[in-house]
Each structure stands twice: as structure tokens, then as C-alpha cells.
Coordinates of C-alpha atoms in Angstrom, one line a residue:
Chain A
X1 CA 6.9 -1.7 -15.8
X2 CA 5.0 -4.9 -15.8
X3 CA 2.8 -5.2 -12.6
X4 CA 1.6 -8.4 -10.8
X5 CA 0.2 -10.8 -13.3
X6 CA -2.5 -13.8 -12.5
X7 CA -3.3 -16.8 -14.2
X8 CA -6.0 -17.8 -14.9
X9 CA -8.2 -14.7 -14.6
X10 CA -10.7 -17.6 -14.4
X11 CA -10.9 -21.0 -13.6
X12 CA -14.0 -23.8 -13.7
X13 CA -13.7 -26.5 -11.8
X14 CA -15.5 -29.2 -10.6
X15 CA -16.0 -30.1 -6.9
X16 CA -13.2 -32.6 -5.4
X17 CA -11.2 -31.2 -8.5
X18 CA -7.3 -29.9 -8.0
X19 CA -6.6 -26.8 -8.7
X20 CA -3.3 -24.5 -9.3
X21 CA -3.7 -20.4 -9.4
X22 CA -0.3 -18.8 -10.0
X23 CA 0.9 -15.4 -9.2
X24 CA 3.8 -13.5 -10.9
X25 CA 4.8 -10.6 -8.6
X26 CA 6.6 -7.2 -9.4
X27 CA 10.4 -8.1 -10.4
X28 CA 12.5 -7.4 -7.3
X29 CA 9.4 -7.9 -4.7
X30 CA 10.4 -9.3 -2.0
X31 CA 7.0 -10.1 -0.4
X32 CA 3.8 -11.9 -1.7
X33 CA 0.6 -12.1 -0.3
X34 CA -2.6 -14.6 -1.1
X35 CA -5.9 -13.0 -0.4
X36 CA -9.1 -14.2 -0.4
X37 CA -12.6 -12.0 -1.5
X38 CA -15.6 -13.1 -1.7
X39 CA -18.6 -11.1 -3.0
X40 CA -19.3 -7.7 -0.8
X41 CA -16.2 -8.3 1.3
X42 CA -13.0 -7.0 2.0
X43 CA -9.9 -9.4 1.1
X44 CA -9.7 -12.1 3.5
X45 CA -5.8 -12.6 4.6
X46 CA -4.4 -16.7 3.2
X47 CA -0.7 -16.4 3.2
X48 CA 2.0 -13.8 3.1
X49 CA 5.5 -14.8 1.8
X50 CA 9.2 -12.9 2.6
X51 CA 11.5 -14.5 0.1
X52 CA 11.4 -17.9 0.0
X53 CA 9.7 -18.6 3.3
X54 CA 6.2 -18.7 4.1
X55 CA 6.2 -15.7 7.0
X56 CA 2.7 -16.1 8.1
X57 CA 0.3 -19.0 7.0
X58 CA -2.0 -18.1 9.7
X59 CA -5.0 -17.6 7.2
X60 CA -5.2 -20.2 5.5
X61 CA -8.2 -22.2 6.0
X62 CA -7.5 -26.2 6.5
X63 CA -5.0 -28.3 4.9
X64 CA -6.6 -28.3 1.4
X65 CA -5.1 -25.3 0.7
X66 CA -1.2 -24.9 0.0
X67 CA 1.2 -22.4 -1.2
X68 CA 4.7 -22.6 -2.9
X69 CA 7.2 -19.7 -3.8
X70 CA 10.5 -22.0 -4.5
X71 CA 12.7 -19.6 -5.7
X72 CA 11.2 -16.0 -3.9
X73 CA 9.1 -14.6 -7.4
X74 CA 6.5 -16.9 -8.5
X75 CA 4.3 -18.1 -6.3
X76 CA 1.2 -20.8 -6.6
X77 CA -1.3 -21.5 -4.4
X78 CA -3.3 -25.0 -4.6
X79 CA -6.3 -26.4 -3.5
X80 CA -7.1 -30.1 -3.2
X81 CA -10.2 -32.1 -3.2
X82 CA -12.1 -28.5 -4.1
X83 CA -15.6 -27.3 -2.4
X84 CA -18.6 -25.3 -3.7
X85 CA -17.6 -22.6 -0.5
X86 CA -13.9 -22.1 -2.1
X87 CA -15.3 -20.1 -4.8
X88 CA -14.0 -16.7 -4.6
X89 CA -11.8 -14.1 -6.3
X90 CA -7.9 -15.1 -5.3
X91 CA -5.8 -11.7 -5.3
X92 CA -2.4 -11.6 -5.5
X93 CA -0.1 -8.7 -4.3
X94 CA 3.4 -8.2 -4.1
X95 CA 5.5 -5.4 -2.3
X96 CA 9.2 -4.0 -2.2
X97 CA 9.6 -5.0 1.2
X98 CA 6.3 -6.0 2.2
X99 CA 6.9 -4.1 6.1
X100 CA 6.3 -0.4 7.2
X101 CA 4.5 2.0 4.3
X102 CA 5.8 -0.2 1.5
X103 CA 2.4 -0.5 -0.3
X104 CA 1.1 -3.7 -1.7
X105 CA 0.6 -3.7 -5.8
X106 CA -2.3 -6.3 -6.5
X107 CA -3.2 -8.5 -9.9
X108 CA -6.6 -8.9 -11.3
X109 CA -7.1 -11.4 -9.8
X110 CA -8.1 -15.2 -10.5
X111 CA -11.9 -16.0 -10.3
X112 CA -12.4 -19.6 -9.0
X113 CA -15.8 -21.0 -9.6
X114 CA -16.4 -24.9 -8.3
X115 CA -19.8 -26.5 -9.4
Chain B
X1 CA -6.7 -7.8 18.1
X2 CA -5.1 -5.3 14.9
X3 CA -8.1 -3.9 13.0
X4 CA -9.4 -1.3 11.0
X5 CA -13.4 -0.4 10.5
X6 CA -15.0 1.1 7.9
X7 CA -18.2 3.1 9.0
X8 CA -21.1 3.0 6.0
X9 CA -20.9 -0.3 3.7
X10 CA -22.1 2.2 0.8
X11 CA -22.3 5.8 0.4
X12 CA -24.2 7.4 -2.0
X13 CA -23.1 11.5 -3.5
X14 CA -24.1 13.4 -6.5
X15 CA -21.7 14.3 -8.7
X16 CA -19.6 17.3 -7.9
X17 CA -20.9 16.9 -3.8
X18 CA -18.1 16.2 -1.3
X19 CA -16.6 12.6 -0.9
X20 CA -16.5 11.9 2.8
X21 CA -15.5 8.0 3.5
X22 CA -14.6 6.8 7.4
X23 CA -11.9 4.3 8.7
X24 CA -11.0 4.3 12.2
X25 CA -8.0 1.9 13.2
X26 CA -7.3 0.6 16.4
X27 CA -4.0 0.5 17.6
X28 CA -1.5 1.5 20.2
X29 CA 1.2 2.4 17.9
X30 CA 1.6 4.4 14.8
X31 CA 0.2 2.5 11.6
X32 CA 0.8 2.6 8.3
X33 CA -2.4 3.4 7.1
X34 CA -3.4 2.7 3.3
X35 CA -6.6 3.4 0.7
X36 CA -7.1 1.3 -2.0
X37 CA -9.6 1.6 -4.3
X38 CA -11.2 -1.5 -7.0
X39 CA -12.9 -1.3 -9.9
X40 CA -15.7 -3.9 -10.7
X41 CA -13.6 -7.1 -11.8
X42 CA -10.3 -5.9 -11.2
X43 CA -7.4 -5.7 -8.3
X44 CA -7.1 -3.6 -6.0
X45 CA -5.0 -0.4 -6.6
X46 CA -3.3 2.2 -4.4
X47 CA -4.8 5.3 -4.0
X48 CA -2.8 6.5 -1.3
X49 CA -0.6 5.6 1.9
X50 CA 0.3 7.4 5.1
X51 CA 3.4 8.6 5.4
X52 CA 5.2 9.4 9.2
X53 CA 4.9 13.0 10.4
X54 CA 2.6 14.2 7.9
X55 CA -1.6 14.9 9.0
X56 CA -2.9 15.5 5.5
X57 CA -1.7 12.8 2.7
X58 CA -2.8 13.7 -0.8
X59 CA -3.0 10.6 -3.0
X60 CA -4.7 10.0 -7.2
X61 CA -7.6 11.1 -8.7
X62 CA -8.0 14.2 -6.4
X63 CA -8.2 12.0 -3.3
X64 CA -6.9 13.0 0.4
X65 CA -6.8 11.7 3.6
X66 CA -6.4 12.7 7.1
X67 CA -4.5 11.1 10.0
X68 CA -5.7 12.3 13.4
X69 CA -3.7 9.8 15.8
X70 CA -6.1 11.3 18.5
X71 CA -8.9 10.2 17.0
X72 CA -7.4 6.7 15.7
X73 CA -9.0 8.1 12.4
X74 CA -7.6 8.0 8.7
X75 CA -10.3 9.1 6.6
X76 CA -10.9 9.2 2.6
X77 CA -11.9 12.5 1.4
X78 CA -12.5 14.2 -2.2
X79 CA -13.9 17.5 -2.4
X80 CA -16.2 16.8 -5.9
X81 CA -17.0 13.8 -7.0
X82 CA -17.1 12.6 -10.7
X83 CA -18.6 9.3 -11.9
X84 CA -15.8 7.7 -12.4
X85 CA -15.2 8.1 -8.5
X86 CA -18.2 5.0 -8.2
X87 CA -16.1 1.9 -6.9
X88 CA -15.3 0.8 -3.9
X89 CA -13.2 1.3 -1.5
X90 CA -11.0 -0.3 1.0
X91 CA -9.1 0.9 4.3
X92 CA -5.7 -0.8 5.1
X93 CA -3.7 -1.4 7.9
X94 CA 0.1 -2.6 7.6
X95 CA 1.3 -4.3 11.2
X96 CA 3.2 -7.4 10.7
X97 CA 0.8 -8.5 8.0
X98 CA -2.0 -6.5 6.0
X99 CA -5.5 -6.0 7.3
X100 CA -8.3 -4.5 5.2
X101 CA -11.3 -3.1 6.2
X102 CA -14.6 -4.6 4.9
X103 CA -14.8 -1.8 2.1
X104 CA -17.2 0.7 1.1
X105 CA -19.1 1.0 -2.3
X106 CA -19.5 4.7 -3.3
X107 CA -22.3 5.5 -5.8
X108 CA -21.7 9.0 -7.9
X109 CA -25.3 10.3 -8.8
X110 CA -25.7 12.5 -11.9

């Protein structure tokens, strides 16, 4: 079956820009996590969804940075007034239940490059 | 604080020599313990996930790991390596939220 798709794979933008990445999960996952990687590091934690709801938002990094699921399967995560230091890969996952051993299924990935 | 560490930010084998790669967790409960693996420019993708009850969890491509709760230990083994093993690879911990380790590139010499 289909797996968890990212768009764009990349995105250009300019500094103070707006920007929108969107993440289509696994049909029928209920959870949905935003992570952040930079070069030569693990996946930072952003924001991990149950449903509808934002469960834990604890990772996001200031109040530039938002994230929406309005009907529990697509999610999008934006970023306003955009800064050289947001440039990173944003990962997507999704997972069946998203506690316990239920494994996360990850995108490719969006890569976010602000000049 | 929830963590888990990977020891060795790169490893380096030749091809056909045993894969050995370390996480240790820290905990006071039993995790759920994950290894993912990523491929230059893609996602990350499940190579394997601890499962209750069970000390030795065999996962893709030939990969294994071992719990040893008194060791807080959950490490990535492969007995040869093949170049298409190079990547790197990342230790996961699932409590209340996922944690990832910092990852360790493996290198395959010929």
C-alpha cells in the first residue's frame, strides 16, 4: 500500500518567506509525528499528533512554527517569517497507534533551504 | 530525562566482517526499543522493533538485535556485512513520544 508521502521533497525559500510542508500519513494512522534533522544528526522531536489533537507540541521551537491536522490524516506544518537556521530535512511519520511497539513509517522527507 | 545513546558516531567494517552497532537506553521501565536505518536522501525505515518477552529480535536485511534489560542494552548486530549495509543508523526509544538516538554512519569496506 501507499506509504507516507511528503510534499515538496524540496522547497527554496527566501528568509522572512512563509512556508507550508504537508504530510500525507498511512491511511488508517492514527498518529503523526513532525521531526526535525539537520545534517549529522538524529531527528529532532517538533510535534506528535493522536487524531485530531496536537498530543505533545513540546518540540516545537518558538511560535514561528505551527502545525494543523483538521480532520486526523493530513497534516501541515508552517513556518512564518522563515530563518537561515530553519533549514533542515522535515520528516514525516505516521503510526497505527502511535503508543507501545507500534512502529513509526516515515516519508522522504521535505528538504527546506532558506537563503 | 527518557534517552537513548548511541556509542561510535561512525563505524567502519569490511565487507563480509561482523556488524556490531551499540545503543544503551536509560530507563526504569521496559521500552520499546526500535532500529531504523536511512539511506542518503531518504526517510527513515524500520529495520526492526523489540517485541515483549523475547532477548533476541531478528529484523531485514540479516539484521538482529539483542535486549539485555540488565544491561539497559539493545544492540544492532549483522554477522557479514555487504556494501549495501553503508547507511546510517538510528536507535529508538518509544515512551509517550519517540526519542532517537544521534545515529551512527556505518562504512562497508571492500
Amino acid at each position: 500500500g501507499a506509504g507516507v508521502s511528503q510534499t515538496p521533497s524540496n522547497k527554496v525559500t527566501e528568509k522572512g518567506k512563509y512556508v507550508e510542508l504537508r504530510c500525507d500519513p498511512i491511511s488508517g494512522h492514527t498518529a503523526l509525528y513532525w521531526y526535525r534533522q539537520s545534517l549529522g544528526q538524529g531527528p529532532e522531536f517538533l510535534i506528535y499528533f493522536q487524531g485530531t489533537g496536537a498530543a505533545d507540541d513540546s518540540g516545537l521551537p518558538n511560535d514561528r512554527f505551527f502545525a494543523v491536522r483538521p480532520e486526523g490524516s493530513v497534516s501541515t506544518l508552517k513556518i512564518q517569517r522563515t530563518e537561515r537556521g530553519d533549514s533542515a530535512v522535515y520528516l514525516c511519520a505516521s503510526s497505527l497507534r502511535g503508543t507501545g511497539n507500534s512502529p513509526l513509517h516515515f516519508g522522504n522527507g521535505t528538504r527546506l533551504t532558506v537563503t | 530525562a527518557q534517552s537513548v545513546t548511541q556509542l561510535g558516531s561512525h563505524v567502519s567494517v569490511s565487507e563480509g566482517a561482523l556488524v556490531l552497532l551499540r545503543c544503551n537506553y536509560s530507563s526504569s521501565v521496559p521500552p520499546y526499543l526500535f532500529w531504523y536505518v536511512q539511506y542518503p536522501n531518504q526517510g527513515l525505515q524500520l529495520l526492526l522493533k523489540y517485541t515483549t518477552g523475547a532477548t533476541l529480535v531478528k529484523g531485514i536485511n540479516g539484521f538482529e538485535a539483542e535486549f539485555k534489560k540488565s544491561e539497559t542494552s539493545f544492540h544492532l548486530t549483522k554477522p557479514s556485512a555487504h556494501m549495501s549495509d553503508a547507511a546510517e543508523y538510528f536507535c529508538a526509544y518509544n515512551f509517550n513520544k519517540f526519542y532517537f538516538g544521534s545515529g551512527t554512519k556505518l562504512n562497508v569496506k571492500p
